Tab-separated table of C-alpha atoms in Angstrom:
chain	number	residue	atom	x	y	z
A	1	MET	CA	27.742	-2.171	3.905
A	2	ALA	CA	23.980	-0.962	3.638
A	3	LEU	CA	23.693	-3.735	1.771
A	4	TYR	CA	24.500	-6.364	4.079
A	5	VAL	CA	22.388	-4.634	6.613
A	6	GLY	CA	19.632	-5.118	4.280
A	7	TYR	CA	20.078	-8.585	3.742
A	8	LEU	CA	20.571	-9.349	7.379
A	9	ALA	CA	16.681	-7.636	8.103
A	10	ALA	CA	15.515	-9.678	5.218
A	11	PHE	CA	16.889	-12.750	7.051
A	12	LEU	CA	15.404	-11.563	10.399
A	13	GLY	CA	11.967	-10.938	9.128
A	14	MET	CA	11.781	-14.369	7.522
A	15	VAL	CA	12.770	-16.606	10.437
A	16	CYS	CA	11.545	-14.471	13.457
A	17	TRP	CA	7.607	-15.523	13.594
A	18	ILE	CA	8.819	-19.176	13.432
A	19	PRO	CA	9.053	-19.152	17.253
A	20	GLN	CA	5.828	-17.420	17.597
A	21	ALA	CA	4.220	-20.108	15.602
A	22	ARG	CA	5.676	-22.747	17.315
A	23	GLN	CA	4.944	-21.745	20.943
A	24	VAL	CA	0.830	-21.483	19.640
A	25	TRP	CA	0.651	-24.772	18.588
A	26	VAL	CA	2.640	-26.149	21.630
A	27	THR	CA	1.077	-24.504	24.571
A	28	LYS	CA	-2.370	-23.759	22.684
A	29	ASP	CA	-2.041	-20.099	24.495
A	30	THR	CA	-2.951	-17.584	22.384
A	31	LYS	CA	-4.630	-15.307	24.549
A	32	SER	CA	-2.143	-12.088	24.779
A	33	LEU	CA	-1.993	-12.116	20.671
A	34	SER	CA	-4.259	-9.706	19.281
A	35	LEU	CA	-5.675	-11.180	16.246
A	36	THR	CA	-6.383	-7.538	14.422
A	37	ALA	CA	-2.532	-7.014	14.509
A	38	ASN	CA	-1.422	-10.647	13.575
A	39	LEU	CA	-4.564	-10.382	10.268
A	40	LEU	CA	-2.991	-6.923	9.719
A	41	PHE	CA	0.825	-8.675	9.717
A	42	LEU	CA	-0.255	-11.317	7.673
A	43	ALA	CA	-1.870	-9.241	5.117
A	44	THR	CA	1.455	-7.073	5.030
A	45	VAL	CA	3.609	-10.134	4.430
A	46	SER	CA	1.058	-11.514	1.591
A	47	LEU	CA	1.018	-8.192	-0.144
A	48	TRP	CA	4.853	-8.231	0.078
A	49	LEU	CA	4.841	-11.648	-1.880
A	50	VAL	CA	2.262	-10.254	-4.135
A	51	TYR	CA	4.758	-7.346	-4.665
A	52	GLY	CA	7.737	-9.687	-5.058
A	53	LEU	CA	6.078	-11.796	-7.315
A	54	MET	CA	4.783	-8.676	-9.608
A	55	ILE	CA	8.375	-7.111	-10.001
A	56	THR	CA	10.111	-10.983	-10.479
A	57	ASP	CA	12.464	-9.926	-6.969
A	58	TRP	CA	13.642	-13.615	-5.595
A	59	PRO	CA	14.835	-12.115	-2.449
A	60	ILE	CA	11.258	-10.536	-1.692
A	61	ILE	CA	9.919	-13.560	-2.403
A	62	LEU	CA	11.526	-16.180	-0.672
A	63	ALA	CA	11.810	-13.709	2.646
A	64	ASN	CA	7.678	-13.469	2.619
A	65	ILE	CA	7.000	-17.089	1.819
A	66	VAL	CA	8.262	-17.974	4.850
A	67	ALA	CA	6.843	-15.080	6.889
A	68	VAL	CA	3.268	-15.885	5.276
A	69	ILE	CA	3.364	-19.668	6.459
A	70	ALA	CA	4.370	-18.567	9.852
A	71	MET	CA	1.837	-15.950	10.086
A	72	ILE	CA	-0.902	-18.146	8.705
A	73	ALA	CA	-0.136	-20.862	11.236
A	74	ILE	CA	-0.418	-18.350	13.792
A	75	VAL	CA	-3.436	-16.459	13.076
A	76	ALA	CA	-5.133	-20.076	12.510
A	77	ALA	CA	-4.029	-21.202	15.971
A	78	LYS	CA	-5.420	-17.695	17.498
A	79	LEU	CA	-9.184	-18.908	15.529
A	80	LYS	CA	-8.689	-22.074	17.128
A	81	PHE	CA	-7.824	-21.866	20.617
A	82	LYS	CA	-9.422	-18.911	21.582
B	1	MET	CA	0.137	-1.005	-9.908
B	2	ALA	CA	3.033	-2.829	-8.622
B	3	LEU	CA	3.894	0.299	-6.726
B	4	TYR	CA	0.693	0.514	-5.237
B	5	VAL	CA	0.735	-3.041	-3.593
B	6	GLY	CA	4.239	-2.073	-2.309
B	7	TYR	CA	3.123	0.895	-0.707
B	8	LEU	CA	0.163	-0.801	0.593
B	9	ALA	CA	2.624	-3.374	2.421
B	10	ALA	CA	4.704	-0.617	3.808
B	11	PHE	CA	1.408	1.320	4.959
B	12	LEU	CA	0.037	-2.163	6.549
B	13	GLY	CA	3.557	-3.053	7.777
B	14	MET	CA	3.727	0.548	9.674
B	15	VAL	CA	0.725	0.160	11.667
B	16	CYS	CA	-0.100	-3.513	11.851
B	17	TRP	CA	1.605	-3.933	15.732
B	18	ILE	CA	-0.260	-0.998	17.093
B	19	PRO	CA	-3.487	-2.700	18.181
B	20	GLN	CA	-0.690	-5.609	19.777
B	21	ALA	CA	1.107	-2.966	21.491
B	22	ARG	CA	-2.321	-1.266	22.842
B	23	GLN	CA	-3.621	-4.585	23.853
B	24	VAL	CA	-0.439	-5.974	25.787
B	25	TRP	CA	-0.595	-2.636	28.025
B	26	VAL	CA	-4.411	-2.651	28.213
B	27	THR	CA	-4.542	-6.018	29.539
B	28	LYS	CA	-0.720	-6.409	30.783
B	29	ASP	CA	-1.432	-9.880	29.846
B	30	THR	CA	1.696	-11.302	27.356
B	31	LYS	CA	1.675	-14.814	28.238
B	32	SER	CA	1.185	-16.307	24.665
B	33	LEU	CA	3.957	-13.334	23.126
B	34	SER	CA	7.017	-15.452	22.121
B	35	LEU	CA	10.131	-13.185	23.484
B	36	THR	CA	12.212	-14.646	21.001
B	37	ALA	CA	10.048	-13.579	18.179
B	38	ASN	CA	9.207	-10.021	19.572
B	39	LEU	CA	13.267	-9.803	20.065
B	40	LEU	CA	13.695	-10.764	16.479
B	41	PHE	CA	11.357	-8.564	14.942
B	42	LEU	CA	12.346	-5.951	17.117
B	43	ALA	CA	15.847	-6.398	15.407
B	44	THR	CA	14.462	-6.837	11.916
B	45	VAL	CA	12.417	-3.205	12.119
B	46	SER	CA	15.545	-1.650	13.513
B	47	LEU	CA	17.767	-3.011	10.915
B	48	TRP	CA	15.508	-1.966	8.257
B	49	LEU	CA	15.594	1.500	10.126
B	50	VAL	CA	19.160	1.528	9.809
B	51	TYR	CA	19.102	0.643	5.990
B	52	GLY	CA	16.996	3.056	5.363
B	53	LEU	CA	19.049	6.111	7.270
B	54	MET	CA	22.216	4.488	5.359
B	55	ILE	CA	20.492	4.952	2.127
B	56	THR	CA	18.653	7.731	2.902
B	57	ASP	CA	15.145	5.938	1.590
B	58	TRP	CA	12.109	8.104	3.485
B	59	PRO	CA	9.343	5.317	3.036
B	60	ILE	CA	12.099	2.729	4.413
B	61	ILE	CA	12.988	5.137	7.410
B	62	LEU	CA	9.041	6.347	8.443
B	63	ALA	CA	7.447	2.935	8.154
B	64	ASN	CA	9.956	1.390	10.811
B	65	ILE	CA	10.230	4.286	12.761
B	66	VAL	CA	6.752	3.500	13.634
B	67	ALA	CA	7.323	-0.472	13.911
B	68	VAL	CA	10.521	-0.085	16.224
B	69	ILE	CA	8.567	2.086	18.682
B	70	ALA	CA	5.462	-0.319	18.857
B	71	MET	CA	8.113	-3.010	18.925
B	72	ILE	CA	9.826	-1.490	22.025
B	73	ALA	CA	6.266	-1.466	23.780
B	74	ILE	CA	5.390	-4.473	23.090
B	75	VAL	CA	9.022	-6.021	24.414
B	76	ALA	CA	8.915	-3.650	27.312
B	77	ALA	CA	5.366	-5.058	28.520
B	78	LYS	CA	6.480	-8.649	27.773
B	79	LEU	CA	9.501	-8.024	30.059
B	80	LYS	CA	7.433	-6.500	32.882
B	81	PHE	CA	4.196	-8.472	33.104
B	82	LYS	CA	5.721	-12.082	32.609
Protein backbone atom coordinates (compact mmCIF):
# COMPACT_ATOMS: atom_id res chain seq x y z
CA MET A 1 0.00 0.00 0.00
CA ALA A 2 2.77 2.47 0.98
CA LEU A 3 4.53 1.51 -2.26
CA TYR A 4 1.52 2.55 -4.37
CA VAL A 5 1.39 5.91 -2.55
CA GLY A 6 5.11 6.32 -3.30
CA TYR A 7 4.68 5.45 -6.99
CA LEU A 8 1.73 7.82 -7.32
CA ALA A 9 3.76 10.61 -5.65
CA ALA A 10 6.70 9.91 -7.99
CA PHE A 11 4.42 9.97 -11.06
CA LEU A 12 2.70 13.23 -10.04
CA GLY A 13 6.09 14.78 -9.24
CA MET A 14 7.23 13.83 -12.74
CA VAL A 15 4.34 15.42 -14.65
CA CYS A 16 3.15 18.26 -12.38
CA TRP A 17 5.35 21.05 -13.82
CA ILE A 18 4.41 20.38 -17.44
CA PRO A 19 1.24 22.61 -17.22
CA GLN A 20 3.34 25.43 -15.70
CA ALA A 21 6.00 25.13 -18.43
CA ARG A 22 3.27 25.14 -21.09
CA GLN A 23 1.53 28.18 -19.55
CA VAL A 24 4.63 30.41 -19.36
CA TRP A 25 5.60 29.67 -22.97
CA VAL A 26 2.05 30.20 -24.28
CA THR A 27 1.30 33.39 -22.30
CA LYS A 28 4.91 34.67 -22.13
CA ASP A 29 3.91 35.96 -18.65
CA THR A 30 6.26 34.98 -15.81
CA LYS A 31 5.85 37.97 -13.51
CA SER A 32 4.49 36.13 -10.48
CA LEU A 33 7.04 33.30 -10.67
CA SER A 34 9.86 33.55 -8.12
CA LEU A 35 13.20 33.14 -9.93
CA THR A 36 14.86 32.09 -6.65
CA ALA A 37 12.27 29.38 -5.97
CA ASN A 38 12.38 28.04 -9.52
CA LEU A 39 16.21 28.01 -9.64
CA LEU A 40 16.31 26.23 -6.27
CA PHE A 41 13.79 23.68 -7.48
CA LEU A 42 15.75 23.16 -10.72
CA ALA A 43 18.81 22.52 -8.50
CA THR A 44 16.70 20.13 -6.40
CA VAL A 45 15.51 17.96 -9.29
CA SER A 46 18.98 18.07 -10.91
CA LEU A 47 20.50 16.77 -7.65
CA TRP A 48 17.85 14.03 -7.44
CA LEU A 49 18.77 13.07 -11.01
CA VAL A 50 22.50 12.94 -10.11
CA TYR A 51 21.60 10.92 -6.99
CA GLY A 52 19.51 8.51 -9.10
CA LEU A 53 22.38 8.09 -11.57
CA MET A 54 24.91 7.54 -8.74
CA ILE A 55 22.86 4.77 -7.15
CA THR A 56 21.47 3.63 -10.56
CA ASP A 57 17.85 3.89 -9.43
CA TRP A 58 15.68 4.03 -12.58
CA PRO A 59 12.44 5.29 -11.00
CA ILE A 60 14.38 8.27 -9.51
CA ILE A 61 16.23 8.86 -12.82
CA LEU A 62 13.09 8.81 -14.99
CA ALA A 63 10.93 10.89 -12.63
CA ASN A 64 13.59 13.59 -12.37
CA ILE A 65 14.62 13.72 -16.05
CA VAL A 66 11.08 14.89 -16.91
CA ALA A 67 11.05 17.40 -14.04
CA VAL A 68 14.51 18.77 -15.00
CA ILE A 69 13.32 19.37 -18.58
CA ALA A 70 10.10 21.09 -17.41
CA MET A 71 12.03 23.25 -14.91
CA ILE A 72 14.65 24.27 -17.52
CA ALA A 73 11.75 25.37 -19.75
CA ILE A 74 10.23 27.39 -16.88
CA VAL A 75 13.50 29.05 -15.78
CA ALA A 76 14.40 29.81 -19.44
CA ALA A 77 10.99 31.49 -19.92
CA LYS A 78 11.46 33.46 -16.68
CA LEU A 79 14.85 34.75 -17.89
CA LYS A 80 13.61 35.48 -21.43
CA PHE A 81 10.25 37.16 -20.67
CA LYS A 82 11.03 39.14 -17.57
CA MET B 1 29.00 10.67 -1.54
CA ALA B 2 25.65 9.76 -3.13
CA LEU B 3 24.10 10.13 0.33
CA TYR B 4 25.29 13.74 0.61
CA VAL B 5 23.81 14.52 -2.81
CA GLY B 6 20.53 12.97 -1.62
CA TYR B 7 20.52 14.97 1.62
CA LEU B 8 21.30 18.21 -0.23
CA ALA B 9 18.48 17.47 -2.71
CA ALA B 10 16.09 16.75 0.19
CA PHE B 11 17.09 19.98 1.96
CA LEU B 12 16.70 22.15 -1.17
CA GLY B 13 13.36 20.48 -1.93
CA MET B 14 12.23 21.36 1.58
CA VAL B 15 13.06 25.09 1.42
CA CYS B 16 12.81 25.95 -2.28
CA TRP B 17 9.11 27.00 -2.34
CA ILE B 18 9.40 29.37 0.61
CA PRO B 19 10.56 32.32 -1.62
CA GLN B 20 7.62 31.67 -3.99
CA ALA B 21 5.12 31.57 -1.11
CA ARG B 22 6.59 34.79 0.27
CA GLN B 23 6.49 36.50 -3.14
CA VAL B 24 2.82 35.75 -3.90
CA TRP B 25 1.67 36.96 -0.47
CA VAL B 26 3.79 40.14 -0.63
CA THR B 27 2.93 41.09 -4.22
CA LYS B 28 -0.58 39.52 -4.29
CA ASP B 29 0.23 38.71 -7.94
CA THR B 30 -0.34 35.10 -8.99
CA LYS B 31 -1.28 35.55 -12.64
CA SER B 32 1.57 33.55 -14.17
CA LEU B 33 1.25 30.65 -11.72
CA SER B 34 -0.46 27.58 -13.16
CA LEU B 35 -3.20 26.46 -10.75
CA THR B 36 -3.08 22.94 -12.25
CA ALA B 37 0.69 22.63 -11.74
CA ASN B 38 0.57 23.97 -8.19
CA LEU B 39 -2.39 21.75 -7.19
CA LEU B 40 -0.63 18.71 -8.70
CA PHE B 41 2.55 19.58 -6.82
CA LEU B 42 0.59 20.08 -3.57
CA ALA B 43 -0.86 16.59 -4.17
CA THR B 44 2.68 15.30 -4.84
CA VAL B 45 4.22 16.59 -1.59
CA SER B 46 1.10 15.55 0.38
CA LEU B 47 1.46 12.00 -0.98
CA TRP B 48 5.19 11.99 -0.11
CA LEU B 49 4.22 13.07 3.41
CA VAL B 50 1.65 10.25 3.67
CA TYR B 51 4.26 7.82 2.29
CA GLY B 52 6.82 9.04 4.85
CA LEU B 53 4.28 8.59 7.67
CA MET B 54 3.33 5.10 6.41
CA ILE B 55 6.93 3.88 6.39
CA THR B 56 7.88 6.15 9.37
CA ASP B 57 10.77 7.77 7.50
CA TRP B 58 11.60 11.03 9.32
CA PRO B 59 13.72 12.68 6.58
CA ILE B 60 10.81 12.22 4.12
CA ILE B 61 8.26 13.42 6.72
CA LEU B 62 10.20 16.57 7.69
CA ALA B 63 11.17 17.55 4.12
CA ASN B 64 7.58 17.24 2.93
CA ILE B 65 5.85 18.91 5.90
CA VAL B 66 7.67 22.16 5.04
CA ALA B 67 6.85 21.79 1.32
CA VAL B 68 3.17 21.04 2.04
CA ILE B 69 2.88 24.21 4.16
CA ALA B 70 4.60 26.35 1.47
CA MET B 71 2.42 24.85 -1.29
CA ILE B 72 -0.81 25.40 0.71
CA ALA B 73 0.25 29.06 1.08
CA ILE B 74 0.89 29.32 -2.70
CA VAL B 75 -2.36 27.60 -3.75
CA ALA B 76 -4.35 29.68 -1.21
CA ALA B 77 -2.84 32.88 -2.66
CA LYS B 78 -3.63 31.71 -6.20
CA LEU B 79 -7.29 31.11 -5.26
CA LYS B 80 -7.58 34.37 -3.29
CA PHE B 81 -5.80 36.81 -5.65
CA LYS B 82 -6.86 35.52 -9.07
